[in-house]
Coordinates of C-alpha atoms and ligand atoms in Angstrom, one line a residue:
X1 CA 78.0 131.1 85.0
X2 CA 80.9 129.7 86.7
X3 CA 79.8 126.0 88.6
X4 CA 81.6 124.8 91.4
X5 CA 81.0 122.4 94.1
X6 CA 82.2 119.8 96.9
X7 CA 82.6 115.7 95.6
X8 CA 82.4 113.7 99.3
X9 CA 80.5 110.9 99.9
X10 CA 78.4 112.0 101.9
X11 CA 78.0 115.6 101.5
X12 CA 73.9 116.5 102.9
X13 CA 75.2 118.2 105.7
X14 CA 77.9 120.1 104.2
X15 CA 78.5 123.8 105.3
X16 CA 80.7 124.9 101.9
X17 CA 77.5 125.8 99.7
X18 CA 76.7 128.7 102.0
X19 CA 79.7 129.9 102.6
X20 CA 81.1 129.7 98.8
X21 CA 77.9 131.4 97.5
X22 CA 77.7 134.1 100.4
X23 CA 81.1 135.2 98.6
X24 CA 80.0 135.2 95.2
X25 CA 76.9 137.1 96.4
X26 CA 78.9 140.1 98.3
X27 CA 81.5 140.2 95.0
X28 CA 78.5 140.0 92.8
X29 CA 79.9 136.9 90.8
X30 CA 78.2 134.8 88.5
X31 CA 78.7 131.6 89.9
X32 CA 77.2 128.6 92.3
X33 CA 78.2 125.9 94.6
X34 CA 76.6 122.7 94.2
X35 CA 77.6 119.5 95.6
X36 CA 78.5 116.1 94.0
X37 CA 77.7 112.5 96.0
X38 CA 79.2 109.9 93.8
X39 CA 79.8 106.2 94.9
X40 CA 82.8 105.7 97.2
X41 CA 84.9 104.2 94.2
X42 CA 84.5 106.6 91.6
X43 CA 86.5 109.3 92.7
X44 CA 89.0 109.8 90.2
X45 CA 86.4 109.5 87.7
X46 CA 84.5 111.3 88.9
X47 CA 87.4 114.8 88.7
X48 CA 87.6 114.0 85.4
X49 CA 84.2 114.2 84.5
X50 CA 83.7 117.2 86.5
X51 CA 86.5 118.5 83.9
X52 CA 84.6 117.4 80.9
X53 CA 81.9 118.8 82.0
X54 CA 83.6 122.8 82.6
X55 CA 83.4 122.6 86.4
X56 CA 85.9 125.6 87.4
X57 CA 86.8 123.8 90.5
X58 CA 86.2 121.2 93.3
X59 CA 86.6 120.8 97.0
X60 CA 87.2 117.2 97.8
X61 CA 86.4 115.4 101.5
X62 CA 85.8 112.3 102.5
X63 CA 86.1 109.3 101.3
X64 CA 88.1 110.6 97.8
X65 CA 91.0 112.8 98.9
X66 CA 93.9 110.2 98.7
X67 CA 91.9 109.4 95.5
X68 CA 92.5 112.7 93.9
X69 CA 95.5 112.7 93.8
X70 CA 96.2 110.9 90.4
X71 CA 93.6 112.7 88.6
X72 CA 95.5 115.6 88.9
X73 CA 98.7 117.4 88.9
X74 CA 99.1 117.6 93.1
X75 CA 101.7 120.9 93.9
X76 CA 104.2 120.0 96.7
X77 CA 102.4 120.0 99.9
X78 CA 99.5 118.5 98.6
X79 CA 102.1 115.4 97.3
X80 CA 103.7 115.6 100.7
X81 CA 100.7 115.2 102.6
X82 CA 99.0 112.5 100.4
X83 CA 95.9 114.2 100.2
X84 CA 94.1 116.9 97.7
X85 CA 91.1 119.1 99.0
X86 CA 91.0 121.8 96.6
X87 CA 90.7 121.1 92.5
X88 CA 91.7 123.9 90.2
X89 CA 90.3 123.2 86.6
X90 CA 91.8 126.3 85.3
X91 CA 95.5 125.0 84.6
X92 CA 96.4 122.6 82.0
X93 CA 96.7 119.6 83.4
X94 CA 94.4 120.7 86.3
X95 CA 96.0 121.1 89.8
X96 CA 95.7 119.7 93.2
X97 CA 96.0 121.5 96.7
X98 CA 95.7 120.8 99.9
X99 CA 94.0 124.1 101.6
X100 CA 93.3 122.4 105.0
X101 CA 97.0 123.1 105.7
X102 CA 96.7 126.6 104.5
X103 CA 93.7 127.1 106.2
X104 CA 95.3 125.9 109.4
X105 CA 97.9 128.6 109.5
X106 CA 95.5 131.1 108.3
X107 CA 93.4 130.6 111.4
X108 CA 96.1 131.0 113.4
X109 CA 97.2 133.8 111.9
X110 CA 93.7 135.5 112.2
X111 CA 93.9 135.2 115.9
X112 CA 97.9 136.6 116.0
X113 CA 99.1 133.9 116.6
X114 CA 102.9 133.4 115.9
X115 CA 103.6 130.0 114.4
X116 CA 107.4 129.1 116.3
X117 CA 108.9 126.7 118.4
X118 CA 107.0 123.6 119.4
X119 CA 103.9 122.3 118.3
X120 CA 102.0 119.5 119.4
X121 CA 99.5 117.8 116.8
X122 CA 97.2 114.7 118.2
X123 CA 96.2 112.4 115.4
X124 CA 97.7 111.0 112.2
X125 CA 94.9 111.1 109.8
X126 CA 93.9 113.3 107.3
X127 CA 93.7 116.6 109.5
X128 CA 96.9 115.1 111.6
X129 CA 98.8 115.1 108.3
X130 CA 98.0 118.6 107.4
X131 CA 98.5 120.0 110.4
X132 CA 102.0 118.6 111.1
X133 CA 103.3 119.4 107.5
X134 CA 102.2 122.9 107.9
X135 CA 103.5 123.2 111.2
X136 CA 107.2 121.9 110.2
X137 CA 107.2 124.5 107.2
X138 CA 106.7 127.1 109.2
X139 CA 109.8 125.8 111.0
X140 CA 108.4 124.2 113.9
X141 CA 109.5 121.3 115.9
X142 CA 106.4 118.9 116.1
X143 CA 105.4 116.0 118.4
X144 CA 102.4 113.8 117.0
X145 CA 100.7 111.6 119.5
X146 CA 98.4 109.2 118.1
X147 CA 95.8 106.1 119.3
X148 CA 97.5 104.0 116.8
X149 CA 101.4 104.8 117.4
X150 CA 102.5 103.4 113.8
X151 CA 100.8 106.5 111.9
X152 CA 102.4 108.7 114.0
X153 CA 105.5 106.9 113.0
X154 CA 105.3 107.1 109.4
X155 CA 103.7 110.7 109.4
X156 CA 106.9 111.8 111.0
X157 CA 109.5 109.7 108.8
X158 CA 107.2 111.2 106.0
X159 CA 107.5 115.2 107.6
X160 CA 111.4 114.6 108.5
X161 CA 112.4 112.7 105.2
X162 CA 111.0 116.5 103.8
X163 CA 113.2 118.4 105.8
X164 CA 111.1 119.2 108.8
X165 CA 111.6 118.1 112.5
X166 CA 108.8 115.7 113.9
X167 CA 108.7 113.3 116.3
X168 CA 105.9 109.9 117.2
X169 CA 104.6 109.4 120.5
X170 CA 101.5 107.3 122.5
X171 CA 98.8 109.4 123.5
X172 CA 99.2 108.8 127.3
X173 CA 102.5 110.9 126.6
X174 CA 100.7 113.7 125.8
X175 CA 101.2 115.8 129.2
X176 CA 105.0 115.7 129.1
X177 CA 104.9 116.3 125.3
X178 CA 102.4 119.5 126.1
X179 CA 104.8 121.2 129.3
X180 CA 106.8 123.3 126.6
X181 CA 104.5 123.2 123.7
X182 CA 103.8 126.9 122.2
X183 CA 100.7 125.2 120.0
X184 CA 98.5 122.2 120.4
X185 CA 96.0 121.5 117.1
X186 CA 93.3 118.7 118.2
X187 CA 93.2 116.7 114.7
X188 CA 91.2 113.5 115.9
X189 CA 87.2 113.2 116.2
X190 CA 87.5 112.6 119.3
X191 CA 84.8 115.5 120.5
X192 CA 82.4 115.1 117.6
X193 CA 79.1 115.6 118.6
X194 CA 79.9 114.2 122.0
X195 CA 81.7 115.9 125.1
X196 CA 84.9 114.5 125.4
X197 CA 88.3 115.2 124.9
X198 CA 91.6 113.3 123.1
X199 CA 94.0 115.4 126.0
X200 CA 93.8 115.4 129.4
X201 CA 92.9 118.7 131.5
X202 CA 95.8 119.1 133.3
X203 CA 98.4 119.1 130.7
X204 CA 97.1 122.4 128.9
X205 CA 98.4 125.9 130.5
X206 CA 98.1 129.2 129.9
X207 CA 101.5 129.5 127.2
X208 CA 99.6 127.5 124.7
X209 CA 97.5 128.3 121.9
X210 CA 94.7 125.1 121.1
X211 CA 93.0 124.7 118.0
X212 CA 90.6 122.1 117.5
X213 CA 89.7 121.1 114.0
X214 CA 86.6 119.8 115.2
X215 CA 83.5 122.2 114.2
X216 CA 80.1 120.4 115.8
X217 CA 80.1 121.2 118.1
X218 CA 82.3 124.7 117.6
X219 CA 82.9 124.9 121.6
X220 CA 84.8 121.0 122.5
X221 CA 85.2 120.2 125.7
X222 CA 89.1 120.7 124.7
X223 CA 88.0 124.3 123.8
X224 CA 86.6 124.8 126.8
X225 CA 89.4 123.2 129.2
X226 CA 92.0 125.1 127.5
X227 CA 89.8 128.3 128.5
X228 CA 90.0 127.5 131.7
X229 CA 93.8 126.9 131.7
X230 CA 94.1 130.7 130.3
X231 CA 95.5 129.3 126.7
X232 CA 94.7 131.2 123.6
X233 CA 91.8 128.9 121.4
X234 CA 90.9 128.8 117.9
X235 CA 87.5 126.8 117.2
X236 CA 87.4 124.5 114.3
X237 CA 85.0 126.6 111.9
X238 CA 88.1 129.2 111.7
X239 CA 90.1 126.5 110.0
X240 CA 87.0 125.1 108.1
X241 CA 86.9 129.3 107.0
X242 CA 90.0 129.7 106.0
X243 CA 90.7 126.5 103.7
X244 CA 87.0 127.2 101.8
X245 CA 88.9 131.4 101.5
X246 CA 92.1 129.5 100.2
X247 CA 90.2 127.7 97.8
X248 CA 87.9 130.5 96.5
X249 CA 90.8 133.0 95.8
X250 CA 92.7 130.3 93.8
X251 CA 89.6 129.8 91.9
X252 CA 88.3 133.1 91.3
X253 CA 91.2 135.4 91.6
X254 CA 89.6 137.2 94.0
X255 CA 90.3 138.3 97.8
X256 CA 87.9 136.5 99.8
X257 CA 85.0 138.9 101.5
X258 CA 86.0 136.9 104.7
X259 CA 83.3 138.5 107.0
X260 CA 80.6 137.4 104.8
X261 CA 81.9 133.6 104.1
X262 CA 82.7 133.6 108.4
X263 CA 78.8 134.9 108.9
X264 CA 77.3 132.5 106.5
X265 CA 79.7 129.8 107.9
X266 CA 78.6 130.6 111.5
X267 CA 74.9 131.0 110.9
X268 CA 75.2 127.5 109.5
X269 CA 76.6 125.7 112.0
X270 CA 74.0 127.5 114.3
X271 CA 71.0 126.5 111.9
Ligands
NAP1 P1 90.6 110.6 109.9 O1 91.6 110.6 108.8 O2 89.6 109.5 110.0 O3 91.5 110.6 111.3 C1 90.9 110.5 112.5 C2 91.9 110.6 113.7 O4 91.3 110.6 114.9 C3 93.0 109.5 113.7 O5 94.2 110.0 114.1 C4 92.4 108.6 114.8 O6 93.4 107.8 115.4 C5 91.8 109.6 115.7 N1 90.8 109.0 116.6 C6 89.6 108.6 116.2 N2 88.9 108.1 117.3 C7 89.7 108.2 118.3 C8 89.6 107.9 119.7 N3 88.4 107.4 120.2 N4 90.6 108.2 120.5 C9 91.8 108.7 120.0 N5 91.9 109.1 118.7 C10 90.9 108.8 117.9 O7 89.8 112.0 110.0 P2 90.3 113.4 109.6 O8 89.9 113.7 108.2 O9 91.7 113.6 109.9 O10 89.4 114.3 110.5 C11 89.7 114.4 111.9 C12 88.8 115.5 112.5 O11 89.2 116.8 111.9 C13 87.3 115.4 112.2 O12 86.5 115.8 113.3 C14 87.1 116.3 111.0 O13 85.7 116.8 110.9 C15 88.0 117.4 111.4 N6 88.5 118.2 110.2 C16 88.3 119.5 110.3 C17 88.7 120.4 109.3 C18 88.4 121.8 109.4 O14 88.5 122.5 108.4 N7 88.1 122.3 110.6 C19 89.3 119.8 108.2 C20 89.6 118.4 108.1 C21 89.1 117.6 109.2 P3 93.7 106.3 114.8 O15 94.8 106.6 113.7 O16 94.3 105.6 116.0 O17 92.5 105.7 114.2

């Protein structure tokens, strides 16, 4: 049997055990998806004793992805960004990936939308990073406003010294940023379990496609305002999808039953 699992800190609430083992139940695999809680300082350690022990591979969140990253052999974006979500134990030394990123475009994707021109990406954390790098490699011009202006600084020195286009701005920019914007991705916690929103109403329009990587609730008030504005919107859970289908075809060499990880993933959130 193949063991895989999540290391956070915490990691109760945690919607990747359903939706990992709802694949390996439709492809009839031999495997499970547990979860690992260790102490907030004992991240690195705790990869390579997930290693020792014949773990296959790890999802990594909060607080250990920065971490990660010198416990394993990070690939390019996942360097670029700073951050590893996704730990394959099958290579020699074993890799680290950054599937949020992936996952992002993959939502996107699923709904048809076409990645090009400008994109506008509010927040400079761990989602903001992910989003904007995989925004620029698709060739997009991005504008990151942030609360705190000086991580929007360095996470656009850090996506322009790699060869993309990306710009720093204050968040009470953000309607003048948004007037010719083709894509907005919501990458604060601003909306989490509570009912506002990090942009204002009437800087969204109908020539915009909005994703919020916010899951709880799955419908933000963003969501919902750029529905009433006519733009195209991709909920959170999508992305959420699509960087757990990232990380389970990397593992397991398998395509992803997507249906059946998106059901269990839904019915979870709903639980
Ligand atoms: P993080 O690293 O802590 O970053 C939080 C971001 O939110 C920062 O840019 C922060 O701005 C901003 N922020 C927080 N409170 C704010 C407020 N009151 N007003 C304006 N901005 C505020 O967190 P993260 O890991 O990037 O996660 C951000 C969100 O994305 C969370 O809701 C998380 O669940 C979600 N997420 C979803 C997925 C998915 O697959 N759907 C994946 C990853 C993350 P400052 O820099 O000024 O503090």
């Amino acid at each position: 049997m193949e063991v895989y699992g999540l290391l956070g800190n915490p990691v109760g609430h945690s919607l990747s055990p359903p939706m990992h083992e709802a694949a390996y139940d439709h492809l009839g695999l031999d495997a499970r998806y547990v979860t690992f809680e260790p102490p907030a300082e004992a991240g690195a350690r705790a990869v390579e004793s997930a290693g020792t022990l014949g773990v296959a591979g790890l999802n990594v969140t909060i607080p250990f992805k920065q971490d990660v990253l010198g416990a394993v052999d990070p690939d390019d974006l996942a360097a670029r960004i700073g951050a590893v979500n996704t730990v394959d134990f099958g290579t020699d030394p074993p890799t680290g990936h950054n599937t949020d990123a992936t996952g992002l475009v993959r939502a996107f994707e699923h709904h048809d939308v076409t990645l090009a021109g400008r994109a506008v990406v509010v927040g400079a954390g761990g989602a903001g990073r992910a989003a904007a790098f995989a925004l620029a490699d698709r060739g997009m011009t991005v504008d990151i406003a942030n609360r705190t202006v000086a991580s929007a600084e360095a996470l656009a020195e850090d996506v322009t010294g790699a060869g993309g286009t990306a710009t720093a701005h204050p968040l009470d920019t953000l309607g003048e940023r948004l007037a010719d914007a083709d894509i907005l991705v919501d990458a604060t916690s601003v909306g989490m379990e509570e009912d506002r929103s990090a942009v204002p109403r009437d800087g969204l329009h109908a020539d915009l496609a909005v994703l919020d990587a916010v899951y709880t609730p799955i419908e933000t008030r963003l969501l919902r305002d750029a529905a009433d504005a006519g733009a195209r919107t991709v909920d959170g859970a999508w992305m959420l999808l699509y960087q757990g289908v990232e990380a389970f075809e990397r593992w397991t060499g398998h395509q992803a039953p997507v249906a059946a990880m998106n059901d269990a993933l839904r019915s979870s959130l709903e639980a």
